[in-house]
Amino acid sequence: MGSTLPIALPALQTNPKFIFFTDFDGTITKQDSNDFLTDNLGFGPELRKKGNVETLTGRRHFRDTFQEMLDSVSTPFDKCIKTLLQNITLDEGFKEFFHWARENNVPIVILSGGMEPIIRALLAHYLGKEEAESMQIVSNNVAPRPGKSINEENGWTIVYHDDSGFGHDKSLEIRPYATLPNRPVLFYAGDGVSDLSAAKETDLLFAKAGKDLVTYCENEKVPFTTFETFADILATVKEVVAGKLDVEAAATGRK
C-alpha cells in the first residue's frame, strides 16, 4: 500500500510534514480571472454577482452559475489568455512564499474552480515555466465546442473536474490526505464561493479578509484566520513549521 500512496497522493512524494493547499483566483492572484473575463468580455458584473448570491444562499449550484458566466464569454480562448496576461497580477507575497515553500519541503497544491490552461499560463508568466510546472494543479479544463476550435469565436467551453454541484469539489482532493494516519499538517488558503467545500477539511484555514469565505466560516462556525497577502500567510506558516505556534492558536478569526 505504501508504494502506491505517492501516485494516489502526489504531495506525499517528498515525505513532507506540512502541505499547503490553495485556491488560485483572488487568492494567489489579486484579481479573479474568471470574474475579469465575465465582467469585461461577458455579461458583466451585475449578473455575475447575482449568481454568486444565489450560490452563497444555497438556491443554485456553483457549477450552474459559473457555467452561465463563462458561456457569456464568446472571445476565442487564446485571446482570453492574452487579455488576462495583460490584466491579472499575482499577490505580491506569493513569489516569496513559493520559493520558501520549495526550500522547506512544503508542497503547494493548487485546487481551483477555474481552468488549468489559464492558471498555468499566468504562473509561467509571473514565476517562470519550470516553476509553474513544479506545482500540482487540480482544476477544471477547457474543450472545443462541437465542430469548433477553442481559438474561434464561441469556440470553447469549460469541462468540469467532477460531477459535484461545485464542478470541482475541492474537499475530495484534500480528504484522502486528512484521513491518513500520522499525516502532515494541512493548510488551505481561499477567498470565495468555490472554496466552500474545502473550508472544513484542513488544520488551518486562511480566508482572505473582506471576502465571502470569511462570512461563510463565521456562519458555519469554521475556525479560520484572515490574510491580506501571502506575506501574512508566510509569517504564520513559518511559525507553525518552526513549532512556535500551533494551528488552533493561529485560527484567530476575523482581524
Coordinates of C-alpha atoms in Angstrom, one line a residue:
M1 CA 0.0 0.0 0.0
G2 CA 2.8 2.4 0.9
S3 CA 4.3 2.3 -2.6
T4 CA 1.0 3.3 -4.2
L5 CA 0.4 6.4 -1.9
P6 CA 2.7 8.8 -3.9
I7 CA 0.8 8.0 -7.1
A8 CA -2.6 8.5 -5.4
L9 CA -1.4 11.4 -3.3
P10 CA 1.3 13.2 -5.2
A11 CA 2.0 15.8 -2.5
L12 CA 3.4 13.0 -0.3
Q13 CA 6.3 12.2 -2.6
T14 CA 8.8 14.1 -0.7
N15 CA 7.5 12.9 2.7
P16 CA 6.5 16.4 3.9
K17 CA 5.4 17.3 7.4
F18 CA 3.3 20.1 6.0
I19 CA 1.2 20.6 2.8
F20 CA -0.2 23.9 1.6
F21 CA -3.5 23.6 -0.4
T22 CA -4.6 26.9 -2.0
D23 CA -7.2 28.4 -4.3
F24 CA -5.9 30.3 -7.2
D25 CA -8.2 33.1 -8.4
G26 CA -8.4 36.0 -6.0
T27 CA -6.0 34.2 -3.6
I28 CA -2.7 33.7 -5.5
T29 CA -3.9 36.4 -7.9
K30 CA -5.1 39.8 -6.9
Q31 CA -8.0 39.6 -9.3
D32 CA -10.2 36.7 -10.2
S33 CA -9.5 35.8 -13.9
N34 CA -13.0 34.3 -14.4
D35 CA -14.7 37.4 -13.0
F36 CA -12.5 39.6 -15.1
L37 CA -13.5 37.7 -18.3
T38 CA -17.1 37.8 -17.4
D39 CA -17.2 41.5 -16.4
N40 CA -15.2 42.7 -19.4
L41 CA -15.9 40.1 -22.2
G42 CA -19.1 38.5 -21.0
F43 CA -22.5 39.5 -19.5
G44 CA -21.0 41.9 -16.9
P45 CA -20.7 42.2 -13.1
E46 CA -24.4 42.6 -12.3
L47 CA -25.5 39.2 -13.5
R48 CA -22.2 37.6 -12.1
K49 CA -22.9 39.0 -8.6
K50 CA -26.5 37.8 -8.8
G51 CA -25.2 34.3 -9.5
N52 CA -22.8 34.5 -6.6
V53 CA -25.6 35.4 -4.2
E54 CA -27.7 32.6 -5.4
T55 CA -24.9 30.2 -4.8
L56 CA -24.0 31.5 -1.3
T57 CA -27.6 31.3 -0.2
G58 CA -28.0 27.8 -1.5
R59 CA -30.5 28.5 -4.2
R60 CA -28.3 27.3 -7.1
H61 CA -25.2 25.2 -7.5
F62 CA -21.9 26.9 -8.2
R63 CA -21.4 24.8 -11.4
D64 CA -24.6 26.2 -13.0
T65 CA -24.0 29.9 -12.2
F66 CA -20.3 29.5 -13.2
Q67 CA -21.2 27.8 -16.5
E68 CA -23.5 30.7 -17.3
M69 CA -20.7 33.2 -16.6
L70 CA -18.3 31.5 -18.9
D71 CA -20.8 30.8 -21.6
S72 CA -21.4 34.5 -21.8
V73 CA -17.7 35.0 -23.0
S74 CA -17.6 34.5 -26.8
T75 CA -14.0 35.6 -27.2
P76 CA -11.6 33.0 -28.6
F77 CA -9.6 31.2 -25.8
D78 CA -6.2 32.4 -26.9
K79 CA -7.4 36.0 -26.9
C80 CA -8.8 35.4 -23.4
I81 CA -5.4 34.3 -22.1
K82 CA -3.7 37.3 -23.8
T83 CA -6.2 39.6 -22.1
L84 CA -5.6 38.0 -18.7
L85 CA -1.8 38.2 -19.0
Q86 CA -2.2 41.9 -19.5
N87 CA -4.6 42.5 -16.6
I88 CA -4.2 39.8 -13.9
T89 CA -1.4 40.2 -11.3
L90 CA -0.1 37.9 -8.6
D91 CA -0.4 38.6 -4.9
E92 CA 2.8 40.5 -4.1
G93 CA 3.8 38.0 -1.4
F94 CA 3.2 34.8 -3.4
K95 CA 6.6 34.6 -5.1
E96 CA 8.5 34.7 -1.8
F97 CA 6.1 32.2 -0.3
F98 CA 6.5 29.8 -3.3
H99 CA 10.3 29.9 -3.0
W100 CA 10.3 29.5 0.8
A101 CA 7.9 26.5 0.5
R102 CA 10.0 24.8 -2.1
E103 CA 13.2 25.2 0.0
N104 CA 11.4 23.9 3.1
N105 CA 9.6 20.9 1.6
V106 CA 6.1 22.3 1.9
P107 CA 4.4 21.2 -1.3
I108 CA 1.9 23.7 -2.7
V109 CA -1.2 22.1 -4.3
I110 CA -3.4 24.5 -6.2
L111 CA -7.1 23.5 -6.1
S112 CA -9.0 25.7 -8.4
G113 CA -12.6 26.1 -9.6
G114 CA -11.1 27.8 -12.7
M115 CA -9.4 26.4 -15.7
E116 CA -5.9 24.8 -15.7
P117 CA -4.7 26.3 -19.0
I118 CA -5.3 29.8 -17.7
I119 CA -3.6 29.0 -14.3
R120 CA -0.6 27.6 -16.0
A121 CA -0.2 30.5 -18.4
L122 CA -0.4 33.1 -15.6
L123 CA 2.0 31.2 -13.3
A124 CA 4.5 30.7 -16.2
H125 CA 4.2 34.4 -17.0
Y126 CA 5.0 35.5 -13.4
L127 CA 7.1 32.7 -11.9
G128 CA 8.7 31.1 -14.9
K129 CA 7.7 27.9 -16.9
E130 CA 9.8 25.5 -14.8
E131 CA 8.4 26.9 -11.5
A132 CA 4.8 26.7 -12.8
E133 CA 5.3 23.1 -13.9
S134 CA 6.6 22.1 -10.5
M135 CA 3.3 22.8 -8.8
Q136 CA 0.4 20.3 -8.8
I137 CA -2.8 21.9 -10.1
V138 CA -6.1 20.2 -9.8
S139 CA -8.7 22.2 -11.7
N140 CA -11.3 22.2 -14.5
N141 CA -10.3 22.1 -18.1
V142 CA -11.3 23.6 -21.4
A143 CA -12.6 21.8 -24.6
P144 CA -13.8 22.9 -28.0
R145 CA -17.4 23.1 -28.7
P146 CA -18.7 20.6 -31.4
G147 CA -17.2 21.5 -34.8
K148 CA -15.1 24.3 -33.5
S149 CA -11.6 25.2 -32.2
I150 CA -11.2 26.8 -28.8
N151 CA -9.5 29.7 -30.6
E152 CA -12.6 30.6 -32.6
E153 CA -15.4 32.9 -31.6
N154 CA -17.8 30.9 -29.3
G155 CA -15.4 28.0 -29.7
W156 CA -14.7 26.8 -26.1
T157 CA -16.5 25.6 -23.0
I158 CA -15.4 24.6 -19.5
V159 CA -15.0 20.9 -18.7
Y160 CA -15.7 20.3 -15.0
H161 CA -13.4 18.2 -12.9
D162 CA -16.2 16.1 -11.3
D163 CA -20.0 15.8 -11.2
S164 CA -20.5 17.7 -7.9
G165 CA -22.5 20.8 -7.6
F166 CA -19.2 22.7 -7.3
G167 CA -17.9 21.4 -10.6
H168 CA -14.7 20.8 -8.7
D169 CA -15.3 19.6 -5.1
K170 CA -12.0 20.6 -3.6
S171 CA -12.8 18.6 -0.4
L172 CA -12.4 15.4 -2.4
E173 CA -8.8 16.2 -3.1
I174 CA -8.0 17.1 0.5
R175 CA -9.9 14.4 2.4
P176 CA -7.6 11.4 1.4
Y177 CA -4.7 13.3 3.0
A178 CA -6.7 14.2 6.0
T179 CA -7.6 10.6 6.8
L180 CA -4.1 9.3 6.7
P181 CA -2.5 8.1 10.0
N182 CA 0.4 10.2 11.1
R183 CA -0.4 12.6 8.4
P184 CA 1.2 16.0 7.6
V185 CA -0.3 19.3 8.9
L186 CA -2.7 20.6 6.2
F187 CA -3.1 24.3 5.4
Y188 CA -5.7 25.9 3.0
A189 CA -6.0 29.4 1.6
G190 CA -9.0 30.7 -0.2
D191 CA -11.4 33.6 -0.7
G192 CA -14.7 32.7 -2.1
V193 CA -17.6 30.6 -3.3
S194 CA -15.5 27.8 -4.9
D195 CA -13.7 27.3 -1.5
L196 CA -16.8 26.4 0.5
S197 CA -16.3 22.6 0.1
A198 CA -12.6 22.8 1.2
A199 CA -13.2 25.1 4.2
K200 CA -13.7 22.4 6.8
E201 CA -11.1 19.9 5.6
T202 CA -7.7 21.2 6.8
D203 CA -5.9 22.1 10.1
L204 CA -5.6 25.8 9.4
L205 CA -7.7 27.8 7.0
F206 CA -6.6 31.2 5.7
A207 CA -9.6 33.2 4.5
K208 CA -8.9 36.4 2.5
A209 CA -10.1 39.4 4.5
G210 CA -13.3 41.1 3.3
K211 CA -14.3 38.2 1.0
D212 CA -17.2 35.7 1.0
L213 CA -15.3 32.9 2.6
V214 CA -14.9 34.8 5.9
T215 CA -18.7 35.3 6.1
Y216 CA -19.3 31.6 5.3
C217 CA -16.8 30.5 8.0
E218 CA -18.4 32.7 10.6
N219 CA -21.9 31.5 9.7
E220 CA -20.8 27.8 9.8
K221 CA -18.5 28.2 12.9
V222 CA -15.5 27.0 10.9
P223 CA -12.2 28.1 12.6
F224 CA -10.1 30.3 10.4
T225 CA -7.7 33.2 10.3
T226 CA -7.7 36.1 7.8
F227 CA -5.0 37.3 5.5
E228 CA -4.4 40.3 3.3
T229 CA -1.5 39.0 1.2
F230 CA 0.7 35.9 1.1
A231 CA 3.2 37.8 3.3
D232 CA 0.7 37.3 6.2
I233 CA 0.3 33.6 5.3
L234 CA 4.1 33.1 5.1
A235 CA 4.6 34.7 8.6
T236 CA 2.1 32.4 10.2
V237 CA 3.1 29.2 8.3
K238 CA 6.8 29.8 9.3
E239 CA 5.8 30.0 13.0
V240 CA 3.8 26.8 12.7
V241 CA 6.5 24.9 10.8
A242 CA 9.1 26.1 13.4
G243 CA 6.9 24.8 16.2
K244 CA 6.4 28.2 17.7
L245 CA 2.6 28.3 17.0
D246 CA 0.0 25.6 17.0
V247 CA -2.8 25.6 14.4
E248 CA -5.6 26.0 16.9
A249 CA -4.0 29.2 18.3
A250 CA -3.4 30.5 14.8
A251 CA -7.1 30.3 14.0
T252 CA -7.9 33.8 15.4
G253 CA -10.9 34.5 13.1
R254 CA -11.6 38.0 11.6
K255 CA -8.9 40.5 12.5

